[in-house]
Short mmCIF file of C-alpha atoms in Angstrom, two decimals:
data_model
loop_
_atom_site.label_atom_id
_atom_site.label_comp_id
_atom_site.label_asym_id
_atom_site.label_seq_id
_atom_site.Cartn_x
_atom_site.Cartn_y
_atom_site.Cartn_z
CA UNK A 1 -3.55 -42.92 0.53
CA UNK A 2 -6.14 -44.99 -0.96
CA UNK A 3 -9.55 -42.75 -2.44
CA UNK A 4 -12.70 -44.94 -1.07
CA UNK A 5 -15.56 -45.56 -3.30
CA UNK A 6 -17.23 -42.54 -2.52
CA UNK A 7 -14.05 -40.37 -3.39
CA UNK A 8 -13.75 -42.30 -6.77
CA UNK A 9 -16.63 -41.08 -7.69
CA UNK A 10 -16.60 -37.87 -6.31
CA UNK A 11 -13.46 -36.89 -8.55
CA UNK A 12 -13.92 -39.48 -11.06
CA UNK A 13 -14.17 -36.86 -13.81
CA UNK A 14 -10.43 -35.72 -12.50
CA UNK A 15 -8.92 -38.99 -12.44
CA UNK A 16 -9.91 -40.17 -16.17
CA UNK A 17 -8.01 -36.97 -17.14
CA UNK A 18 -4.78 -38.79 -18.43
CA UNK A 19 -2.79 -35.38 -17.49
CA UNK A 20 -4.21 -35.59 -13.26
CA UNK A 21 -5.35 -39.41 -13.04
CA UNK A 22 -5.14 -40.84 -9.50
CA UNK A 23 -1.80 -39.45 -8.71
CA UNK A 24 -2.86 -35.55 -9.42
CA UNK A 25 -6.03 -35.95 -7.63
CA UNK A 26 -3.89 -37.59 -4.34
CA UNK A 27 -1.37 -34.03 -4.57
CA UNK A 28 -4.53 -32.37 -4.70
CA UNK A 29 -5.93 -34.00 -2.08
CA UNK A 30 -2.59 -33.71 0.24
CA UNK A 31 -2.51 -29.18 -0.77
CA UNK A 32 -2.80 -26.50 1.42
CA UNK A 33 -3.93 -23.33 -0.86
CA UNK A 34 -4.41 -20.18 1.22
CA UNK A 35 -6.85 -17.78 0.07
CA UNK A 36 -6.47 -14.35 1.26
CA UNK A 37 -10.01 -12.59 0.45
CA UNK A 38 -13.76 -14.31 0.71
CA UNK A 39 -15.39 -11.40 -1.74
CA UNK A 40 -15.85 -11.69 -5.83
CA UNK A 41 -12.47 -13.26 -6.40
CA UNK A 42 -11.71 -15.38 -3.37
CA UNK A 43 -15.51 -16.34 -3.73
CA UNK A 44 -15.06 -18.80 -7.26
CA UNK A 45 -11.85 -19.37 -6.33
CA UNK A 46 -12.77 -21.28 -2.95
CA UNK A 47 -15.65 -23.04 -4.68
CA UNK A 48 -13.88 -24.59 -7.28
CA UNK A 49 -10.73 -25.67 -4.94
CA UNK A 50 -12.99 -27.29 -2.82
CA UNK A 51 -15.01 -29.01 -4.97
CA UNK A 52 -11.14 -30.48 -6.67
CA UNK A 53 -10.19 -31.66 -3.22
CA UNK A 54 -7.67 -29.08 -2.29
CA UNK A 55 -7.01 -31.02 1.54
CA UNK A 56 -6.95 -27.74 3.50
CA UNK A 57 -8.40 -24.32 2.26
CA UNK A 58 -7.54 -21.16 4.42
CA UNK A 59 -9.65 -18.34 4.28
CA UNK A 60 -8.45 -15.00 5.28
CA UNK A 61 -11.16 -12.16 5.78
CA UNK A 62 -12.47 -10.17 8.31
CA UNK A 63 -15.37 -8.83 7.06
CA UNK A 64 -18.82 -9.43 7.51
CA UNK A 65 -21.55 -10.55 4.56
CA UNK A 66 -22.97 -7.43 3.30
CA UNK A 67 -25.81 -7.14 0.79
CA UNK A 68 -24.22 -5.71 -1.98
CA UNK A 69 -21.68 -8.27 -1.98
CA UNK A 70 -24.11 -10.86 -2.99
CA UNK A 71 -23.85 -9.43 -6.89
CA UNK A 72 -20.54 -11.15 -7.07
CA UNK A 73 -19.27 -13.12 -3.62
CA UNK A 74 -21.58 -16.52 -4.82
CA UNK A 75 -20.16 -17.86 -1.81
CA UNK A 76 -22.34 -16.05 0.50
CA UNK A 77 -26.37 -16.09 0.45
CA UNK A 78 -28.90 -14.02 1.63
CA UNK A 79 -29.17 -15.43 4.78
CA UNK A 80 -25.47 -14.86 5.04
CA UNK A 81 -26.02 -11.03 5.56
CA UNK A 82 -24.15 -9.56 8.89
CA UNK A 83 -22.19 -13.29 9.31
CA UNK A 84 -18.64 -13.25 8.95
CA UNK A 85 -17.19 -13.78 5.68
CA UNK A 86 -15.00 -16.76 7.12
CA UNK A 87 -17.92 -18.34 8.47
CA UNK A 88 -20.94 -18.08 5.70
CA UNK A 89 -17.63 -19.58 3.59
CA UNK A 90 -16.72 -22.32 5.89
CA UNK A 91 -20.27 -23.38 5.16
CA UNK A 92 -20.97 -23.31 1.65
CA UNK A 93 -17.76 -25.23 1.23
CA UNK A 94 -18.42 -27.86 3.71
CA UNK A 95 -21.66 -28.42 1.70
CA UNK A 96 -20.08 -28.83 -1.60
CA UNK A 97 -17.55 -31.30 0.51
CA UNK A 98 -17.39 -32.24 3.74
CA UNK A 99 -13.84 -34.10 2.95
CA UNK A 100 -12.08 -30.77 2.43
CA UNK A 101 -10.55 -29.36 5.85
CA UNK A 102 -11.03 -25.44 5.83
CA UNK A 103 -9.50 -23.21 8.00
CA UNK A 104 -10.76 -19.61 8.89
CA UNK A 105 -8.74 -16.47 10.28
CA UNK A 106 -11.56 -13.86 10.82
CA UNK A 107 -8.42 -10.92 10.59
CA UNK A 108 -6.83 -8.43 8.40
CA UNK A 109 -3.65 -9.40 6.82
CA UNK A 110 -0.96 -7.06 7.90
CA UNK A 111 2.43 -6.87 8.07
CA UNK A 112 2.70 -8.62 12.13
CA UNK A 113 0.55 -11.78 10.54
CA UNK A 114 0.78 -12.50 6.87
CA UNK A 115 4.34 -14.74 7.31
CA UNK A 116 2.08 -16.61 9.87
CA UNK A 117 -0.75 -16.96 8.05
CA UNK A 118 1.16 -18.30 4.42
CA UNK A 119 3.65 -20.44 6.25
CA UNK A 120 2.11 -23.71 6.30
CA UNK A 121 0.46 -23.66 2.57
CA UNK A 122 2.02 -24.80 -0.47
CA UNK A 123 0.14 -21.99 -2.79
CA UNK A 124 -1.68 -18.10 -2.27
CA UNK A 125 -4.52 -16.65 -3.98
CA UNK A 126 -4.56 -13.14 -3.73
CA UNK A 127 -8.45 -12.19 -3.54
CA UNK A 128 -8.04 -8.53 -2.20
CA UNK A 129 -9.31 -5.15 -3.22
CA UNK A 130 -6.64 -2.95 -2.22
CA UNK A 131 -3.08 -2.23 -3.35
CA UNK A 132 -1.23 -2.05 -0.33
CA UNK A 133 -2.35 -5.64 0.34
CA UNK A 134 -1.69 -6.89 -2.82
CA UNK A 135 1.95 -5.18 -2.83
CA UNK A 136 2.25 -7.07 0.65
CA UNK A 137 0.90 -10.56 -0.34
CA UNK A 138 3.84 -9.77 -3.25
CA UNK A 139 6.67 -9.43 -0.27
CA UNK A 140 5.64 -11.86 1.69
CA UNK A 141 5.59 -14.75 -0.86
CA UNK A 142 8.79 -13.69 -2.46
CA UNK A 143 10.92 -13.62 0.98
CA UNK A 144 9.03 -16.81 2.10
CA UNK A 145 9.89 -18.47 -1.73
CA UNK A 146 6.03 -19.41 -1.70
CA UNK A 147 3.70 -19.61 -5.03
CA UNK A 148 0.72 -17.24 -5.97
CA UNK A 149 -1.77 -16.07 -8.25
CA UNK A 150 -2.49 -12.24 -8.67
CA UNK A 151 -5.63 -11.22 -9.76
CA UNK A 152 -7.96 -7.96 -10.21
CA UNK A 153 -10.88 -7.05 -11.73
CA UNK A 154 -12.71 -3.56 -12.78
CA UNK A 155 -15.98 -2.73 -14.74
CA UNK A 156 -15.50 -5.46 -17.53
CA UNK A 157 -12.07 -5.96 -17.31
CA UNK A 158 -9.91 -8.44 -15.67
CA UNK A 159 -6.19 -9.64 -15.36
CA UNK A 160 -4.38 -12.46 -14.06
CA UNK A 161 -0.23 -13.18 -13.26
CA UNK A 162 1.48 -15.99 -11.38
CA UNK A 163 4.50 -15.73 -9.00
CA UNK A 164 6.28 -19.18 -8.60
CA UNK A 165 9.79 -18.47 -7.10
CA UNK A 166 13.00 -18.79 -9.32
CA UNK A 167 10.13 -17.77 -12.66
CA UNK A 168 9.27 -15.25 -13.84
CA UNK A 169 8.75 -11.63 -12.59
CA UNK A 170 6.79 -10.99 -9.31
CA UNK A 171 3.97 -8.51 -9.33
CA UNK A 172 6.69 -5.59 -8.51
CA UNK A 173 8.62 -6.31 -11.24
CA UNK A 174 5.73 -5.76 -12.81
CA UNK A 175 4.01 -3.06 -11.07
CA UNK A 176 6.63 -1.36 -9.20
CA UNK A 177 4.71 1.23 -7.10
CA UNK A 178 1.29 1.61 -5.79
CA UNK A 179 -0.55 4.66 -7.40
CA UNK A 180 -1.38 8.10 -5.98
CA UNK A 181 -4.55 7.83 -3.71
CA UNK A 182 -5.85 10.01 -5.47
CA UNK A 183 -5.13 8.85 -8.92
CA UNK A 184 -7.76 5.81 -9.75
CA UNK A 185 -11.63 5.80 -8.60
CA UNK A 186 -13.11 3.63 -5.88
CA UNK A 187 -14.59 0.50 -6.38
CA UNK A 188 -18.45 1.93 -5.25
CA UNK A 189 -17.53 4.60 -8.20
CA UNK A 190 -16.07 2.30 -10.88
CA UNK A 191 -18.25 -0.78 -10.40
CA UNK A 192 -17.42 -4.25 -12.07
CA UNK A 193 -20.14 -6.63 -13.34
CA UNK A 194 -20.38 -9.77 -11.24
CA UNK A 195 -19.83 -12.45 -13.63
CA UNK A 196 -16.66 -11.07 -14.26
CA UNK A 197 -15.56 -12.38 -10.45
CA UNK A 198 -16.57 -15.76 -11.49
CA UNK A 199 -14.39 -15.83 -14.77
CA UNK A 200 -10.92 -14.66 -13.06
CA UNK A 201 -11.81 -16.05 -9.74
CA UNK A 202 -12.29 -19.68 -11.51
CA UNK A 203 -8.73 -19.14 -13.21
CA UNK A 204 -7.28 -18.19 -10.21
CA UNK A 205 -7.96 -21.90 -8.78
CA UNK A 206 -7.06 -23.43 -12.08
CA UNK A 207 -3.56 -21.66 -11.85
CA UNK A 208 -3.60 -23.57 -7.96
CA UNK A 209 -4.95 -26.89 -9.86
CA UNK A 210 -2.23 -26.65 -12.35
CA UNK A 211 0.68 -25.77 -10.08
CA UNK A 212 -0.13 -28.53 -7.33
CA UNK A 213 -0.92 -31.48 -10.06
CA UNK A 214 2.58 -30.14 -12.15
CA UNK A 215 0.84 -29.72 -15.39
CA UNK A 216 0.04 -27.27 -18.25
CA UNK A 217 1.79 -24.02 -18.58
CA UNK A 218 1.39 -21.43 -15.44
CA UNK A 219 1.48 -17.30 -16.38
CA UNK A 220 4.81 -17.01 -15.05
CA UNK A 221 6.14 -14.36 -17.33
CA UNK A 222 2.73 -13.24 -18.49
CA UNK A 223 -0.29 -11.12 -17.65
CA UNK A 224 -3.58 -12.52 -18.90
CA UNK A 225 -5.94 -9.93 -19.52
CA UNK A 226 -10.03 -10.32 -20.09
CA UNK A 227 -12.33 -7.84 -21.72
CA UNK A 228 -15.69 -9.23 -21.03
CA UNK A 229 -17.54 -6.85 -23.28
CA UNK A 230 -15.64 -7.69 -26.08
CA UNK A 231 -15.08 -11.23 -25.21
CA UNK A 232 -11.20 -11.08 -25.99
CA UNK A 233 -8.34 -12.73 -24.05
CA UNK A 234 -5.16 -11.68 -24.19
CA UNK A 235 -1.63 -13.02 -22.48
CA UNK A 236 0.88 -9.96 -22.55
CA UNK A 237 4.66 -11.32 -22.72
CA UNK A 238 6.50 -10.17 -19.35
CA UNK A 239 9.86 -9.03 -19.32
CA UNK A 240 11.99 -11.51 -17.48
CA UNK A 241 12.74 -11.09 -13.76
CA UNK A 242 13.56 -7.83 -13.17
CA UNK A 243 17.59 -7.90 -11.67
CA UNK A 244 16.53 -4.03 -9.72
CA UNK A 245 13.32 -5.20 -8.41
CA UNK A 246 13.26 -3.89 -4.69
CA UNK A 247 11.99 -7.41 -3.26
CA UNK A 248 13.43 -9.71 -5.95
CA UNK A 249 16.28 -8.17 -7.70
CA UNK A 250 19.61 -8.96 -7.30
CA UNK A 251 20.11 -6.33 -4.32
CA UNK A 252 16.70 -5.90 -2.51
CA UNK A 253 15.95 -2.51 -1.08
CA UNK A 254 12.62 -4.31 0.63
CA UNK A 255 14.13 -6.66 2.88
CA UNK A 256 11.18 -6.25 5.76
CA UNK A 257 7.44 -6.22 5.30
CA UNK A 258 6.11 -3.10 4.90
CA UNK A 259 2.37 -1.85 5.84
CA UNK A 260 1.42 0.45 2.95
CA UNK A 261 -1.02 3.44 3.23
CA UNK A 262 -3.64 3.97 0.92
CA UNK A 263 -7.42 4.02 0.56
CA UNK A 264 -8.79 0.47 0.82
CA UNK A 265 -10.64 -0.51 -2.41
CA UNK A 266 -8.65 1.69 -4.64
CA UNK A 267 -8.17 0.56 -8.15
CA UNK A 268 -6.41 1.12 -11.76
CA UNK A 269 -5.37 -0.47 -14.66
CA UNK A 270 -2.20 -0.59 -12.83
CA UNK A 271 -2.82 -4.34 -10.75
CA UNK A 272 -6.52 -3.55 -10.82
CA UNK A 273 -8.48 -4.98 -8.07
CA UNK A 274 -12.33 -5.04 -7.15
CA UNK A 275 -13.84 -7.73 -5.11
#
């Protein structure tokens, strides 16, 4: 694949990177990232993929724009409100480049359509606000041996892991059950400033830059974690793989995807999520 003049100059700020050059920017260019969520995290995270050339972008969301979204989801506008998510996306990202193939499933990710949906991508961004999602995204990848970023935000705190099978724990070795429902506040009660959704949203796609182009150091066997008050990151040291995990342990008990009941937007320190 040869880049045309226009496409030169488009990523020329990649390419003189000595660690992506013209052979990063052309696996770039040739990825399929899937991003499942089009609020605060999947938001960034789509922007900045985009704008790197990621070939084909998925976007998974059935929701429609909403006004209080616009706080944090930068993807969407005012004139956005009532249009589905997918579709105010599909847009914006077009705009910032029209080279970049994007792909929209207006539908809730479940247990009868997630292997579907992350079959033909190379990497996952998890941009949801609820746990049993999250714990699903988890199952899926790790039966399906596919890559993914974990993310979740709350008030002024974020954190960030990265599943790439064969290293590193997946988000239930880390986080091995969802919480009682009743246990953590709601996202309308907690709230979350919205810059916060930019910061771990834009790492989110860096993780995806880094994998794809094979450079840097992913958090595989850590959990980054952002206080934006205070201004402090912090990478916590993750126990290896864990050999009892129920999905992947040595002798899975989770060997079918499971739909999990709880509370949509439900959040804790505990894989915190708020989009």
């Amino acid at each position: 694949m040869a880049f045309s003049p226009d496409e030169l100059e488009r990523y020329s700020r990649h390419i003189i990177l000595k660690e992506v050059g013209v052979k990063g920017q052309k696996k770039l260019c040739a990825a399929k990232v899937l991003i499942i969520g089009a609020g605060g995290l999947g938001a960034p995270a789509a922007l900045y993929l985009a704008a790197a050339g990621v070939g084909t972008l998925g976007i998974v969301d059935a929701d429609e724009v909403e006004l209080s979204n616009l706080q944090r989801q930068i993807i969407h506008g005012t004139s956005d409100i009532g249009k589905p998510k997918v579709e105010s996306a599909a847009e914006t990202l077009h705009d910032i480049n029209p080279g970049v193939n994007v792909v929209t499933y207006r539908e809730f990710v479940d247990s009868s359509n997630i292997a579907d949906l992350i079959a033909d991508y190379d990497f996952v961004i998890d941009g949801v606000d609820n746990f049993p999602t999250k714990f699903l995204i988890n199952d899926t990848c790790v039966m399906g041996k596919k890559p993914f970023v974990h993310a979740g935000i709350i008030r002024f705190k974020g954190q960030l892991m990265t599943y790439v099978p064969g290293e590193g724990p997946c988000y239930r070795c880390v986080f091995r059950d969802m919480p009682p429902a009743d246990a953590v506040p709601t996202c309308k009660q907690a709230g979350v400033i919205g810059a916060l959704a930019g910061v771990i949203g834009c790492l989110e796609a860096l993780e995806a830059i880094k994998y794809i182009c094979g450079i840097g150091e992913l958090l595989t066997g850590g959990l980054l974690t952002f206080d934006a008050l205070k201004g402090d990151f912090h990478t916590i040291k993750l126990p290896p793989r864990d050999s009892n995990c129920p999905v992947c342990g040595d002798h899975p008990t989770v060997t079918e995807l499971i739909d999990y009941e709880q509370p949509s937007c439900v959040l804790a320190q505990h894989g915190t999520a708020l989009t």
